[in-house]
Each structure stands twice: as structure tokens, then as C-alpha cells.
Coordinates of C-alpha atoms in Angstrom, one line a residue:
M1 CA 6.0 -27.9 8.1
E2 CA 8.5 -26.8 10.7
D3 CA 10.9 -24.1 9.7
N4 CA 14.2 -24.2 11.7
T5 CA 15.7 -21.1 10.1
S6 CA 16.6 -18.7 12.9
P7 CA 15.4 -15.1 12.6
A8 CA 19.0 -14.0 12.1
E9 CA 19.5 -16.3 9.1
W10 CA 16.0 -15.8 7.6
S11 CA 15.1 -13.1 5.1
P12 CA 11.9 -12.2 3.3
G13 CA 11.8 -12.8 -0.4
F14 CA 10.7 -9.2 -1.1
I15 CA 9.3 -6.2 0.7
G16 CA 6.7 -3.8 -0.7
I17 CA 7.3 -0.3 0.6
G18 CA 4.4 1.7 -1.0
A19 CA 2.8 3.9 -2.0
E20 CA -0.4 4.1 -0.1
K21 CA -3.6 4.2 -2.1
S22 CA -1.7 2.8 -5.2
A23 CA -3.2 -0.7 -5.5
T24 CA -0.9 -2.3 -2.8
T25 CA -3.9 -4.3 -1.5
W26 CA -4.5 -5.6 -5.0
A27 CA -0.9 -6.5 -5.3
W28 CA -0.8 -8.3 -1.9
S29 CA -3.9 -10.3 -2.9
Q30 CA -2.5 -11.3 -6.2
L31 CA 0.9 -12.2 -4.8
N32 CA -0.7 -14.2 -1.9
A33 CA -2.8 -16.1 -4.4
H34 CA 0.3 -17.5 -6.1
P35 CA 1.1 -21.1 -4.9
G36 CA 4.8 -20.3 -4.7
I37 CA 4.4 -17.2 -2.5
E38 CA 3.5 -16.8 1.2
M39 CA 2.6 -13.3 2.2
S40 CA 2.7 -12.0 5.7
Q41 CA -0.4 -12.2 7.9
P42 CA -1.7 -9.5 8.3
K43 CA -0.8 -7.5 5.2
E44 CA 0.7 -4.4 6.7
L45 CA 3.3 -5.4 9.4
N46 CA 4.8 -1.9 9.6
Y47 CA 7.8 -3.5 11.2
F48 CA 10.5 -1.2 10.0
N49 CA 8.6 2.0 10.7
Q50 CA 6.6 1.2 13.9
H51 CA 7.6 -2.1 15.5
F52 CA 11.4 -2.3 14.8
D53 CA 12.1 -2.4 18.6
R54 CA 10.2 -5.7 18.8
G55 CA 13.1 -7.5 17.0
A56 CA 13.6 -9.9 14.1
A57 CA 11.9 -12.8 15.9
W58 CA 8.6 -10.8 16.1
Y59 CA 8.9 -10.0 12.4
R60 CA 9.6 -13.6 11.5
R61 CA 6.5 -14.9 13.4
H62 CA 4.2 -13.1 10.9
F63 CA 5.3 -15.4 8.1
S64 CA 4.1 -19.0 8.1
A65 CA 6.6 -21.8 7.8
S66 CA 6.9 -22.3 4.1
P67 CA 8.1 -25.2 2.0
S68 CA 11.6 -25.1 0.6
G69 CA 11.7 -22.7 -2.4
C70 CA 8.5 -20.8 -1.5
L71 CA 8.9 -17.1 -1.5
T72 CA 7.8 -14.9 1.4
G73 CA 6.9 -11.3 1.2
E74 CA 5.1 -8.4 2.8
I75 CA 3.8 -5.0 1.8
S76 CA 3.6 -2.0 4.2
P77 CA 2.7 1.1 2.2
L78 CA 3.8 3.5 4.9
Y79 CA 7.4 2.4 4.7
M80 CA 7.9 5.0 2.0
D81 CA 6.7 7.7 4.4
C82 CA 9.2 6.9 7.1
P83 CA 12.6 8.7 6.9
F84 CA 14.5 5.8 8.6
T85 CA 12.9 2.8 7.0
A86 CA 15.4 2.6 4.1
E87 CA 18.3 2.6 6.5
R88 CA 16.8 -0.1 8.7
I89 CA 15.9 -2.4 5.8
A90 CA 19.4 -2.0 4.3
A91 CA 21.0 -2.8 7.6
T92 CA 18.9 -5.8 8.2
Y93 CA 18.2 -7.3 4.7
P94 CA 20.5 -5.5 2.3
D95 CA 19.8 -7.9 -0.6
V96 CA 16.0 -8.0 -0.4
P97 CA 14.1 -6.8 -3.5
L98 CA 11.9 -3.8 -2.9
L99 CA 8.5 -3.6 -4.6
V100 CA 7.0 -0.1 -5.3
L101 CA 3.6 0.7 -6.8
L102 CA 3.0 4.3 -7.8
R103 CA -0.2 6.2 -8.8
H104 CA -0.4 9.6 -10.3
P105 CA 0.6 11.7 -7.3
L106 CA -2.4 14.1 -7.5
D107 CA -4.8 11.2 -8.0
R108 CA -3.2 9.4 -5.0
A109 CA -3.6 12.4 -2.8
L110 CA -7.3 12.8 -3.8
S111 CA -7.9 9.1 -3.2
H112 CA -6.2 9.3 0.2
L113 CA -8.4 12.3 1.1
M114 CA -11.5 10.5 0.0
H115 CA -10.6 7.5 2.0
D116 CA -10.2 9.7 5.2
A117 CA -13.5 11.4 4.4
Q118 CA -15.1 8.0 4.1
N119 CA -14.0 7.1 7.5
A120 CA -14.8 10.5 9.0
Y121 CA -18.3 10.9 7.5
G122 CA -19.3 7.3 6.6
G123 CA -19.2 8.1 2.9
V124 CA -18.2 10.7 0.3
A125 CA -21.2 11.2 -1.9
N126 CA -22.6 14.1 0.1
V127 CA -19.3 15.6 1.5
T128 CA -18.8 19.2 0.4
T129 CA -15.6 20.6 -1.1
A130 CA -15.3 22.8 2.0
Q131 CA -15.3 19.8 4.3
L132 CA -12.7 18.1 2.2
L133 CA -10.5 21.2 2.0
R134 CA -10.7 21.6 5.8
L135 CA -9.7 17.9 6.2
A136 CA -6.8 18.3 3.9
E137 CA -5.6 21.4 5.7
R138 CA -5.2 19.5 8.9
D139 CA -2.3 17.3 7.7
N140 CA 0.2 17.6 4.9
K141 CA 0.3 13.7 4.6
Y142 CA -1.8 13.9 1.4
S143 CA 1.0 15.8 -0.4
R144 CA 3.9 14.3 1.6
R145 CA 3.0 10.7 0.7
S146 CA 2.6 11.8 -3.0
C147 CA 6.1 13.2 -3.2
Y148 CA 7.6 10.0 -4.5
A149 CA 11.0 11.5 -5.4
A150 CA 11.6 12.6 -1.9
S151 CA 10.2 9.4 -0.4
L152 CA 12.3 7.1 -2.7
Q153 CA 15.6 9.0 -2.4
P154 CA 16.7 7.2 0.8
F155 CA 16.1 3.9 -1.0
F156 CA 17.9 5.0 -4.1
E157 CA 20.9 5.9 -1.9
R158 CA 21.1 2.5 -0.2
F159 CA 19.9 -0.1 -2.8
P160 CA 21.0 -0.8 -6.4
R161 CA 18.4 0.5 -8.8
K162 CA 17.8 -3.1 -10.2
Q163 CA 16.8 -4.1 -6.7
I164 CA 13.9 -1.6 -6.6
G165 CA 11.0 -2.7 -8.8
I166 CA 8.7 0.2 -9.7
F167 CA 5.3 -0.5 -11.1
F168 CA 2.3 1.8 -11.9
F169 CA -1.3 1.9 -10.9
D170 CA -2.1 2.8 -14.5
D171 CA -1.2 -0.7 -15.5
V172 CA -3.4 -2.2 -12.8
K173 CA -6.4 -0.5 -14.6
S174 CA -5.4 -1.1 -18.2
D175 CA -3.6 -4.5 -18.2
P176 CA -3.6 -6.2 -14.8
E177 CA -2.5 -9.6 -16.1
T178 CA 0.6 -8.3 -17.8
L179 CA 1.5 -6.2 -14.8
L180 CA 1.0 -9.3 -12.6
R181 CA 3.4 -11.3 -14.7
R182 CA 6.0 -8.5 -14.3
L183 CA 5.5 -8.5 -10.6
Y184 CA 6.0 -12.3 -10.5
T185 CA 9.1 -11.9 -12.6
F186 CA 10.5 -9.3 -10.3
V187 CA 10.1 -11.3 -7.1
G188 CA 11.2 -14.5 -8.8
A189 CA 7.9 -16.5 -8.9
D190 CA 6.5 -18.7 -11.7
T191 CA 4.9 -16.4 -14.3
D192 CA 2.5 -19.0 -15.7
F193 CA 0.1 -18.8 -12.8
V194 CA -2.8 -16.4 -13.2
P195 CA -5.2 -15.8 -10.2
E196 CA -8.9 -16.1 -10.8
A197 CA -9.5 -12.6 -9.4
V198 CA -6.8 -10.8 -11.3
D199 CA -9.4 -8.2 -12.5
E200 CA -10.8 -7.7 -9.0
R201 CA -10.9 -4.1 -7.7
I202 CA -10.1 -3.7 -4.1
N203 CA -10.6 -0.9 -1.6
R204 CA -13.3 0.9 -3.6
T205 CA -14.7 4.2 -2.2
K206 CA -18.0 3.3 -0.7
D207 CA -20.7 4.8 1.6
Y208 CA -21.9 2.9 4.6
R209 CA -25.5 2.1 5.5
S210 CA -24.6 2.5 9.2
V211 CA -21.9 5.0 10.1
S212 CA -21.8 4.0 13.8
I213 CA -21.5 0.2 13.0
H214 CA -18.8 1.0 10.5
R215 CA -16.7 2.9 13.1
V216 CA -17.1 0.1 15.7
L217 CA -16.0 -2.6 13.3
R218 CA -13.1 -0.4 12.0
G219 CA -11.9 0.0 15.5
M220 CA -12.0 -3.8 16.1
S221 CA -10.0 -4.3 12.9
M222 CA -7.3 -1.8 13.9
T223 CA -7.0 -3.4 17.3
A224 CA -6.6 -6.9 15.7
N225 CA -4.0 -5.7 13.3
S226 CA -1.9 -4.0 16.0
F227 CA -2.1 -6.7 18.7
P228 CA 1.2 -8.7 19.1
P229 CA -0.1 -12.2 20.1
S230 CA 1.1 -15.7 19.7
R231 CA 1.0 -17.3 16.2
A232 CA -2.2 -19.2 16.9
V233 CA -4.0 -16.2 18.3
M234 CA -2.7 -14.0 15.5
E235 CA -4.1 -16.3 12.8
W236 CA -7.5 -16.4 14.6
L237 CA -7.5 -12.6 14.7
Y238 CA -6.5 -12.4 11.1
R239 CA -9.3 -14.7 10.0
N240 CA -11.8 -12.6 12.0
T241 CA -10.4 -9.4 10.6
Q242 CA -11.2 -10.8 7.2
L243 CA -14.7 -11.6 8.5
R244 CA -15.0 -8.0 9.6
E245 CA -14.1 -6.9 6.0
R246 CA -16.8 -9.1 4.6
T247 CA -19.3 -7.8 7.2
L248 CA -18.5 -4.2 6.3
D249 CA -19.0 -5.0 2.6
L250 CA -22.6 -6.1 3.5
L251 CA -23.1 -2.8 5.2
M252 CA -21.8 -0.7 2.2
V253 CA -23.7 0.8 -0.7
D254 CA -22.3 2.3 -3.8
G255 CA -21.6 5.9 -2.9
G256 CA -19.4 6.8 -5.8
R257 CA -16.9 9.7 -5.8
P258 CA -17.9 13.3 -6.0
D259 CA -17.0 14.8 -9.4
L260 CA -14.0 16.6 -7.9
T261 CA -10.4 17.3 -8.9
P262 CA -7.4 17.5 -6.6
E263 CA -7.3 21.3 -7.4
E264 CA -10.7 21.8 -5.7
V265 CA -9.9 20.1 -2.4
L266 CA -6.2 20.3 -1.8
P267 CA -4.5 23.4 -0.5
S268 CA -2.4 25.2 -3.0
E269 CA 0.9 24.6 -1.1
Q270 CA 0.2 20.9 -1.2
L271 CA -0.6 21.0 -4.9
N272 CA 2.6 22.9 -5.6
A273 CA 4.7 20.5 -3.6
I274 CA 3.3 17.5 -5.5
R275 CA 4.0 19.1 -8.9
E276 CA 7.5 20.1 -8.0
D277 CA 8.3 16.6 -6.7
L278 CA 6.8 15.0 -9.9
E279 CA 9.3 17.1 -12.0
K280 CA 12.1 15.7 -9.9
L281 CA 10.8 12.1 -10.1
S282 CA 10.6 12.4 -13.9
T283 CA 14.4 12.9 -14.0
R284 CA 15.0 9.7 -12.0
I285 CA 12.6 7.3 -13.5
E286 CA 10.3 7.0 -16.6
V287 CA 6.8 7.9 -15.5
P288 CA 3.7 7.0 -17.6
A289 CA 3.0 9.4 -20.5
A290 CA -0.4 10.1 -19.0
W291 CA 1.3 11.6 -16.0
R292 CA 3.1 14.2 -18.1
V293 CA -0.1 15.1 -20.1
S294 CA -2.1 15.4 -16.9
R295 CA 0.7 17.3 -15.1
E296 CA 0.8 19.9 -17.9
S297 CA -2.9 20.4 -18.1
R298 CA -3.4 20.6 -14.4
A299 CA -0.6 23.1 -14.0
A300 CA -2.1 25.4 -16.7

């Protein structure tokens, strides 16, 4: 179906801004499964933080022409990590709902570190605490992207609070179907639809049978996701990026996670920054009770 809406007149139905390693891939998958929602292809456009100079027409091309009444949306978890993303979204689409998924900040930092270790070493089962600590010391992104109060402040300053929907990773684990209905309600979709894979777990930490093949395929995927082609070429690349993900899954074996805590593998200054930010966040929004219990025990 042809969509004659100009880029200047068009607006996405919602934008997911983060946080990384907080079930955003799960959310994208569940939202995309809804017959009344068309998600961007690929998932992470990173328009407002990396590709803003390419213009609204470039952004619009990543959304298929949708039937009247069909919602469109995208999720780019790194939007929360960019200091000027909030200003750009507010200036371009001031009325767009913003979707936020948050995970316990210490758990998020640990998951992020494990993800990077997985890519660096081909798995995490045999990675030592010393290796993980050295990896964490190279970049403060593990704590910075877990400092939600600081990351959300620019959005709180520019958007009405009711326009920012905040959801929690805890609910993805405990009651995904109820959380999904809340997500559908927030974006304005029919809440009666339930995807078949609502309980599916995405982006598990795995080890790879072949580290070298994993790195080659990962590089191919990153190239496909960053290439700005025509619509037809983009869709072909997207389909083959998904093929790459399925191929990688065949190369993976269950590696599990080392029995580690954030305190063992994150530098003390990063741990302190996360805890201080969580205190600030708790004054702005209601965080899960488990976060408060965990925070107190970890600080002891």
C-alpha cells in the first residue's frame, strides 16, 4: 500500500529510548508481532543519536507503508545514553510517546559487561574475574548506561510525564503477558492480542562453538545494520541479518553465566555511581521493591 504522507507530516506512533540490556529486543519482537503495529526495520535505527544529519526522509524510509490506523514504532536503546537525543526528539516529534524499559542498574551493568565479554572472548563460562574487571575499567559505559536518573532527566525536562511510559525488566521475567498488555495500552494498540512467543527469552548469554566464525558473522551483521541503502536492498539485508542470527544460534552452545556479582567485576567508582543514581531515581519514579532490597544488601 502506497503511503503519500510526507516525511514532514509523518510521525512514528512511539519511540523506545532504552535502556540497553533491559529486554528491548523482547519488547521489539512482541510489538512487531502485533497485527496493528509496524516496527522499524532494522530494530535499532539510532537516528536521533547517530544519523540525524541524514534527515527525516531517511528515517521515514525505515518504516513500511502501513494501512490506515496501523501504529509505527522503533526502539533504539542507546537514545538514553546520548545527551542531545531528548532535544532532537522533542523538536521533531514533540507529541510522540516514549517507551522505556529499565532493569536493576547493577544487573544491567553486569549483563552489559558479560555481553561484551561474550563478543571479546567467544563466551563467558571460562572468563576470569580479572579479565572482566579489566574490560570494565576500559570504559565507564557500564555504569553510565545504568545511571537512569541522569539519562532520563533530559526527557523529563522536555516531555510530560504521562508521555513517558516506564516499564521494568522484572515484569518481563515474572508476568510477561500482563506487561505486554500494559505496553500495548501505552502505545495505543489492541490489548486482546497475545503473541505466541510472549514467553520467549531473547539475547541469552551464550558461548560459541567457533569464535572466529562468530566474529566474521557479527561483522557482517553490523555492516548490514549500518548501511543506508534503498528500501528494497535494505529489506534484503534485513532478512539476511535475521538469517545470520539464526546461523549464529546453530553455532552456539549453552555457556551459562559465571556465578559472579557486579561487586566482583565492576570498579568501585562505577558501583558507587550506580548506587547514587539509583537513590536519585527512586525520588522521581517508583522502582520495584526488589531493587530497594537488593540495593540495601549490596551496599552493606
